[in-house]
Structures are given as structure tokens and as C-alpha cells.
PDB file of C-alpha atoms in Angstrom:
ATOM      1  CA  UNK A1034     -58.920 133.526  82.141  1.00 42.00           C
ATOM      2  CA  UNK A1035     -57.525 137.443  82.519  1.00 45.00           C
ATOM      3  CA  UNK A1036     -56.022 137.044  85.271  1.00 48.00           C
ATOM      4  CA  UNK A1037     -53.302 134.904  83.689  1.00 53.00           C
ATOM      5  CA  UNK A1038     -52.792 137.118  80.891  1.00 54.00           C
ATOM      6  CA  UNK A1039     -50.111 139.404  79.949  1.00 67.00           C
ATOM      7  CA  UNK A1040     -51.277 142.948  79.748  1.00 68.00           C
ATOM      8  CA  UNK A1041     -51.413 143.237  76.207  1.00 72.00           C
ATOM      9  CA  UNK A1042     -53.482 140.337  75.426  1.00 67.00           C
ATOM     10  CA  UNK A1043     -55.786 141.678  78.169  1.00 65.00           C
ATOM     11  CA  UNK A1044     -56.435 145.004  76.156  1.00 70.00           C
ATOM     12  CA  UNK A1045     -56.720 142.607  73.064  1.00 72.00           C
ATOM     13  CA  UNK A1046     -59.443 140.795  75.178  1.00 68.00           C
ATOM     14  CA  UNK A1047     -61.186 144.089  76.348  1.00 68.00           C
ATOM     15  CA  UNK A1048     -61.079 145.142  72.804  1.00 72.00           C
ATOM     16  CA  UNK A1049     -62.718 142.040  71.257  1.00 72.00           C
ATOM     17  CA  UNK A1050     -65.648 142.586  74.348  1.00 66.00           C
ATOM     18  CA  UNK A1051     -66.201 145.405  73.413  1.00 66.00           C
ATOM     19  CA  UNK A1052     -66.831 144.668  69.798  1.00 70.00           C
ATOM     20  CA  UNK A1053     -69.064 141.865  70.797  1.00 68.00           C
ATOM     21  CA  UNK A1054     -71.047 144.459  72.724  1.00 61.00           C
ATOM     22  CA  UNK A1055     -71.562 146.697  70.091  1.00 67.00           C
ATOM     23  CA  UNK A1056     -72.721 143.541  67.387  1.00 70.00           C
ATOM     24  CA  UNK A1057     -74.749 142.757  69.886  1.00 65.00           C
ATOM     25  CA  UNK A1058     -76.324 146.081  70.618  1.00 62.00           C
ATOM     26  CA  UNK A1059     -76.694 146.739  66.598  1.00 66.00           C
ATOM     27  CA  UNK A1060     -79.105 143.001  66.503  1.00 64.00           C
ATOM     28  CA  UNK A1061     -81.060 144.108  69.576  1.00 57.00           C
ATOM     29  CA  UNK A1062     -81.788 147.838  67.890  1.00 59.00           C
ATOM     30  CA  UNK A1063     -82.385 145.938  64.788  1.00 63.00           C
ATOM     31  CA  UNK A1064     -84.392 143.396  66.449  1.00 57.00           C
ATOM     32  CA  UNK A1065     -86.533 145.702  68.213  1.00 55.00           C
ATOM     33  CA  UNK A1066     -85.824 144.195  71.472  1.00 50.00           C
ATOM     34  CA  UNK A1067     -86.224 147.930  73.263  1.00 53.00           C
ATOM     35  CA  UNK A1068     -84.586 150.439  75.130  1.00 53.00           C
ATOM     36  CA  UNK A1069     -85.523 147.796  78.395  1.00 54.00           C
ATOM     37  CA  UNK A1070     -83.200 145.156  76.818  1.00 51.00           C
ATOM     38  CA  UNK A1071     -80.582 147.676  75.969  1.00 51.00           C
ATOM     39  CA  UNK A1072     -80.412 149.227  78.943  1.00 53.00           C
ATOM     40  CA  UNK A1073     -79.653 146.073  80.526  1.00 54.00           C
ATOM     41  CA  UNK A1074     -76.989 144.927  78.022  1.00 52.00           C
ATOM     42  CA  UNK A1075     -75.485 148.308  78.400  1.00 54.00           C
ATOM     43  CA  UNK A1076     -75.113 147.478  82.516  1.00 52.00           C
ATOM     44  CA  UNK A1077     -74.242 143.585  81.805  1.00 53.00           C
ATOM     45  CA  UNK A1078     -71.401 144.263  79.904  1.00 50.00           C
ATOM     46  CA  UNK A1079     -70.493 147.518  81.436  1.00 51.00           C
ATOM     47  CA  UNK A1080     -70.169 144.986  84.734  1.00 52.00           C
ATOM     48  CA  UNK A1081     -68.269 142.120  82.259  1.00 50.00           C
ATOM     49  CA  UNK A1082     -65.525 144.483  80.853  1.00 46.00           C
ATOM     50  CA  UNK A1083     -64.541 146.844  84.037  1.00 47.00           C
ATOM     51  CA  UNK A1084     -64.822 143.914  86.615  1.00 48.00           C
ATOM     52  CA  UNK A1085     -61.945 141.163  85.055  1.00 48.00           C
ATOM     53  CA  UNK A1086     -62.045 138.267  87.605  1.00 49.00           C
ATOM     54  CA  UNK A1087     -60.630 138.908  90.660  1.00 49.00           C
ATOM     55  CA  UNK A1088     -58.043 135.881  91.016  1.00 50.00           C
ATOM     56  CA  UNK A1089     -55.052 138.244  91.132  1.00 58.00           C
ATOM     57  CA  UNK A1090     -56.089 141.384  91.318  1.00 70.00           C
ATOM     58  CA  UNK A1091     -55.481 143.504  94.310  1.00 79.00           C
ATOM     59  CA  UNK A1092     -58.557 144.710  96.504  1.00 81.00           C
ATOM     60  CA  UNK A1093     -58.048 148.282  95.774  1.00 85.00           C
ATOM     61  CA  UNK A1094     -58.256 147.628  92.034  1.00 85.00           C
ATOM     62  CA  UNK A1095     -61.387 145.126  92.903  1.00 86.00           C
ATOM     63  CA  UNK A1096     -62.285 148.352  94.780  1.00 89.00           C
ATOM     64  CA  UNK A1097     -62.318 151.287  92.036  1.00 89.00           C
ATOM     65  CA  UNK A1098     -63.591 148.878  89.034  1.00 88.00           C
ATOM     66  CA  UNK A1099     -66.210 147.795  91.069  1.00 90.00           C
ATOM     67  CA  UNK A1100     -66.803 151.576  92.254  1.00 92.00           C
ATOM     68  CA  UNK A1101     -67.095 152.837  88.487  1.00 91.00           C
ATOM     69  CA  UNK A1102     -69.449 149.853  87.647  1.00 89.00           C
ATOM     70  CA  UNK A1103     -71.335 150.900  90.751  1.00 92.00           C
ATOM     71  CA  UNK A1104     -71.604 154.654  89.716  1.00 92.00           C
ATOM     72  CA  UNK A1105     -72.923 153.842  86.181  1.00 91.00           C
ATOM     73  CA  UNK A1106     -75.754 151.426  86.832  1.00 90.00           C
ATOM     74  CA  UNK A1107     -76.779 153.910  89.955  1.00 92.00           C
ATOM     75  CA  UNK A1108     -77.029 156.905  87.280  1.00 92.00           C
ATOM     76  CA  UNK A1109     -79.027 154.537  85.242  1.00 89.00           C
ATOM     77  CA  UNK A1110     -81.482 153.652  87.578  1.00 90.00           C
ATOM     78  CA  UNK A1111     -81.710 157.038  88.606  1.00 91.00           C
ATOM     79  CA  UNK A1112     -81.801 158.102  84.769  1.00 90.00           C
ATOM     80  CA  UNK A1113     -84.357 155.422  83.550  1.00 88.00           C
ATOM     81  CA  UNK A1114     -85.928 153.845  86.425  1.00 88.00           C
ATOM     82  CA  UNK A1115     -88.441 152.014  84.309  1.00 87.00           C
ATOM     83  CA  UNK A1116     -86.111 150.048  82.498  1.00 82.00           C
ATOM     84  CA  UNK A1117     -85.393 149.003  86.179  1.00 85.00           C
ATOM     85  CA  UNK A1118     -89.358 148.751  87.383  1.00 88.00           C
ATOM     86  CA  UNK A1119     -89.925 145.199  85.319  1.00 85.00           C
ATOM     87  CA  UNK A1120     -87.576 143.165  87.055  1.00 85.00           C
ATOM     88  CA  UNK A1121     -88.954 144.421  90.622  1.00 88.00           C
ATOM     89  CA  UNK A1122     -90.329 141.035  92.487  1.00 88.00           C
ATOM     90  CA  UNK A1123     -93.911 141.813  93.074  1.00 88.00           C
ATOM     91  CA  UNK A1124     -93.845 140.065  96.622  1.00 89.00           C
ATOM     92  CA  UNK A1125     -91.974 143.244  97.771  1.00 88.00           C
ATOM     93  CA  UNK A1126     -93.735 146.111  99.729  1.00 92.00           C
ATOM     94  CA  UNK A1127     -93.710 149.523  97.721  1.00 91.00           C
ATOM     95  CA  UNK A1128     -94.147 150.282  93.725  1.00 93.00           C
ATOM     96  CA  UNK A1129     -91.272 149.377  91.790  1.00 91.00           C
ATOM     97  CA  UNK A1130     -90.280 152.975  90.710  1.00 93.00           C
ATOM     98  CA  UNK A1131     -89.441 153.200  94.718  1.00 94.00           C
ATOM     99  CA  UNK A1132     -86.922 150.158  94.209  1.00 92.00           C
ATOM    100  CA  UNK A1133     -85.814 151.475  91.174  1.00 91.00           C
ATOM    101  CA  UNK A1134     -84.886 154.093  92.595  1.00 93.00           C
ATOM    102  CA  UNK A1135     -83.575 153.520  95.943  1.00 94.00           C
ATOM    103  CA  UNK A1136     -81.291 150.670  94.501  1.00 93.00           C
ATOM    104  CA  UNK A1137     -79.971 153.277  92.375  1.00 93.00           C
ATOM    105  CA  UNK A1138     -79.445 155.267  95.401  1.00 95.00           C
ATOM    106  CA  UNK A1139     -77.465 152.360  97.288  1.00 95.00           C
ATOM    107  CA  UNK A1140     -75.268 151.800  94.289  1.00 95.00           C
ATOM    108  CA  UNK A1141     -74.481 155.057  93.946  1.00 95.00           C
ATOM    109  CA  UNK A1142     -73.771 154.673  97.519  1.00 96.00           C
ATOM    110  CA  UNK A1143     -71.611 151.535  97.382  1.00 95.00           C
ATOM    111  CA  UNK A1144     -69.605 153.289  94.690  1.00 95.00           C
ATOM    112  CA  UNK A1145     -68.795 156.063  97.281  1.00 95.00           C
ATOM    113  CA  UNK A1146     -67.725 153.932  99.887  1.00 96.00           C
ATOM    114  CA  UNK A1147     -65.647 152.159  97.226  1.00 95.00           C
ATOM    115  CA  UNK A1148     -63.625 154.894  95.990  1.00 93.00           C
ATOM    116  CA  UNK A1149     -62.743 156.268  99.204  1.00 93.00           C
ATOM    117  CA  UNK A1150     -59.726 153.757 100.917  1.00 92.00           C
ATOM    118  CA  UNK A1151     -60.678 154.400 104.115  1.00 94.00           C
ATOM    119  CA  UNK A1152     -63.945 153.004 103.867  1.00 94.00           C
ATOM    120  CA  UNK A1153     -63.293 150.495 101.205  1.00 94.00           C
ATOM    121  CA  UNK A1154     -63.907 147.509 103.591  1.00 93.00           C
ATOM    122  CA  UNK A1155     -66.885 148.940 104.353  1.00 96.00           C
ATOM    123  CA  UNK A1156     -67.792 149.291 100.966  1.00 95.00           C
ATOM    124  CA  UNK A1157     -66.664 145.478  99.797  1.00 94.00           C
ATOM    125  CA  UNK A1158     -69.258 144.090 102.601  1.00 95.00           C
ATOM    126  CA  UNK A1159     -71.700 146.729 101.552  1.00 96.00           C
ATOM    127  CA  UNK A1160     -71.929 145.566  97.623  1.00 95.00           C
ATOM    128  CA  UNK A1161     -71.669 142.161  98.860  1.00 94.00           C
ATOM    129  CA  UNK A1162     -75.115 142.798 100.422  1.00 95.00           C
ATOM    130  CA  UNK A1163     -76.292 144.872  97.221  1.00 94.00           C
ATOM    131  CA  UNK A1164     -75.780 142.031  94.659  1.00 93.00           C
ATOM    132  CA  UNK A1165     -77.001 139.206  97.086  1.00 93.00           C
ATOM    133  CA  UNK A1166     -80.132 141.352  97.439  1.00 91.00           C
ATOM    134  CA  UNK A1167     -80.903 142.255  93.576  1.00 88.00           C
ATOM    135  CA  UNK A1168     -80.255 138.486  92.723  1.00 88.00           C
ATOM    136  CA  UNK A1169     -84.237 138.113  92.998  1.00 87.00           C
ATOM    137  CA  UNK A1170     -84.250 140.745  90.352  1.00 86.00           C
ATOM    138  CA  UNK A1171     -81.979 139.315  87.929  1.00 87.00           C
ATOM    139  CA  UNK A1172     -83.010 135.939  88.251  1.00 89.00           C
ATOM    140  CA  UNK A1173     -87.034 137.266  87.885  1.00 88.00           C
ATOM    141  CA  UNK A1174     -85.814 138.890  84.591  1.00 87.00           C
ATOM    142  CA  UNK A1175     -83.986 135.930  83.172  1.00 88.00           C
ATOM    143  CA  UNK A1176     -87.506 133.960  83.645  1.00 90.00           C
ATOM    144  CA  UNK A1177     -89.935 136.593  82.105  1.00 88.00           C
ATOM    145  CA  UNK A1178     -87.888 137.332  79.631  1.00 85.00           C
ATOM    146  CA  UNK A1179     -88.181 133.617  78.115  1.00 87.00           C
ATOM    147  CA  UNK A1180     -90.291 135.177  75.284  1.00 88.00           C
ATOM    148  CA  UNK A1181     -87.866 137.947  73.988  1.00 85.00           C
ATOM    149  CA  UNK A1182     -85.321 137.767  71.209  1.00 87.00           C
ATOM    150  CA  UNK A1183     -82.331 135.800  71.587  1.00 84.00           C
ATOM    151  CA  UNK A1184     -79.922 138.448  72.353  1.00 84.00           C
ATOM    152  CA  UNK A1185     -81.785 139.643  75.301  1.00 81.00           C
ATOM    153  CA  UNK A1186     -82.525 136.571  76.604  1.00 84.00           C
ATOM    154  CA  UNK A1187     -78.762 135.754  76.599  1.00 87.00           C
ATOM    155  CA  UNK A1188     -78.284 138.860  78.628  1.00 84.00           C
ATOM    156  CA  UNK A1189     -80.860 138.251  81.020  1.00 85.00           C
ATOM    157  CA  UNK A1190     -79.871 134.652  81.709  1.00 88.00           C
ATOM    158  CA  UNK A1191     -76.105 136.067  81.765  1.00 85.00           C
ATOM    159  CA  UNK A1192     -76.473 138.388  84.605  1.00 83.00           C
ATOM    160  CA  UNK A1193     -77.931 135.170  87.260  1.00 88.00           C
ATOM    161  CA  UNK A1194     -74.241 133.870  86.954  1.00 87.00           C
ATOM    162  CA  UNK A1195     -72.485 137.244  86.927  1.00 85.00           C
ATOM    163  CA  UNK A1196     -73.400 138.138  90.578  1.00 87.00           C
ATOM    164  CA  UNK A1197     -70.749 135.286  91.342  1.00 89.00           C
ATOM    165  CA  UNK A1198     -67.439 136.946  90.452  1.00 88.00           C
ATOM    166  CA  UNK A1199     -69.052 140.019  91.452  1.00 88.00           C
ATOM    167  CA  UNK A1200     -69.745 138.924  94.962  1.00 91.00           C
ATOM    168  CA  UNK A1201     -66.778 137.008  95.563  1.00 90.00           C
ATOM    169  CA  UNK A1202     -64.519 140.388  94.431  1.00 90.00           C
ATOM    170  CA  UNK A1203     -66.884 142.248  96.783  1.00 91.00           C
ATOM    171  CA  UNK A1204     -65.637 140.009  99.373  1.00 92.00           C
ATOM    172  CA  UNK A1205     -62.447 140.446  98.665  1.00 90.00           C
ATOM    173  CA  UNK A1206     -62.663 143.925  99.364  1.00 92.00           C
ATOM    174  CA  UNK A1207     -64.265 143.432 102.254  1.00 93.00           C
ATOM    175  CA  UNK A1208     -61.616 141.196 103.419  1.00 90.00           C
ATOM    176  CA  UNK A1209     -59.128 143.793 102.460  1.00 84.00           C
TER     177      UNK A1209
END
């Protein structure tokens, strides 16, 4: 739908996100959903309003949104790793602080490779790989989080289908 918008309607569409976000955040703090199901909304939408679909959109600007979305989730895995910890698969080797924590590390990662042009293919395949591979963990939260309130059980079950346009801009990127 952005992509065949004029620019000011797309500001008038980032604007009305954004206020959506923050009615949303005020009924999950009022809700007592926790700083778990903030967290996430805060990297859901963060993802939904710097990422715009990529139909249109030139890799290098696939490239630095998907660099700054990149930086913030890593610093908030690295920040508050046990928001991250629950939605660890338990089949996995290690303690979920270590996943936490070294996902955080890849993104952060990812975003690197992403802001720098010369290694922006790179970086496209890379986060390609990174969303495929925390899927798992989005799709494991969207199921235990059945029992929450509604507003952060629509953001759990939101971010399954967001990996989508996120991968297929990462491949973009990739594709250069």
C-alpha cells in the first residue's frame, strides 16, 4: 500500500502508525501486560514503521531502514536480554540468555554490514539468514502467548507474518 503513495500521504500514514503505537502501548501499560510485551511491541512496530514494503523502493534504502531496525532490536537484546530469553525454543543447545544475546550480537552485526555499501549484499543475504532463523522464536511466542491480553497477543501473532516483507527486502538487498 506505501509504495503507491505520494510522499505526503506516506508521512500521513507514518504519522497515524505511530499514534496507533502509542494507544496501543498506553492499553498494554494499563493492562499490565509487562515490560516483556512492551518490549516486543516497541521492536514490532519499530520493524512496521522504518521498513515500508519494499515494492519500489531501492535496495540501498531497503538497506539503511533495515540497518536502523537492525541496530535497535540488537541494543535491545543486548539491553534487556530477558525480555528476549522467553521466546528461546527449548530444543536449542545453550541457556537462552546466550541466544539472547548472541542474536543481539548478529543484528547488531547485520546492521553493520547494512550501512556500509560495499558490503550491503553481503548484508541483504546475511539478515535474510537472521529472520529465517528467529522465525522459531516468533512463531514460539505467538503460541505461548495465547493466554495474554489482547494487545499482546496481536503483537505476537503479528510478528509470524512480518518476517515476510522483511525477508523478501533482505533479498532484495542481497540481490542488489
Amino acid at each position: 500500500m506505501m509504495s503507491s503513495l505520494r510522499p505526503r500521504q506516506i508521512r500521513a500514514e507514518r504519522r497515524r502508525q505511530l499514534a496507533q503505537h502509542r494507544r496501543t502501548m498506553r492499553r498494554l501499560r494499563r493492562s499490565g501486560a509487562g515490560s516483556s510485551a512492551t518490549s516486543a511491541l516497541t521492536a514490532s512496530t519499530t520493524a512496521v514503521t522504518i521498513l515500508p514494503r519494499a515494492a519500489g523502493r531501492s535496495p540501498d534504502a531497503l538497506a539503511r531502514r533495515q540497518a536502523r531496525m537492525y541496530a535497535v532490536t540488537g541494543m535491545l537484546h543486548l539491553a534487556v536480554p530477558g525480555v528476549y530469553e522467553s521466546i528461546i525454543p527449548e530444543a536449542l543447545p545453550g541457556t537462552p540468555r546466550q541466544w539472547a544475546v548472541w542474536s543481539g550480537v548478529a543484528e547488531l552485526g547485520v546492521a553493520g554490514l547494512l550501512a556500509i555499501p560495499r558490503t550491503r549484499r553481503l548484508g541483504g543475504a546475511a539478515s535474510a539468514a537472521l529472520l529465517v532463523g528467529v522465525w522459531p522464536g516468533n512463531i514460539k511466542m505467538a503460541v505461548d502467548w495465547r493466554d495474554k491480553p489482547w494487545p499482546a497477543q496481536a503483537v505476537a501473532i503479528g510478528r509470524v507474518p512480518l518476517q515476510i516483507p522483511l525477508i523478501r527486502s533482505a533479498v532484495a538487498i542481497a540481490r542488489g
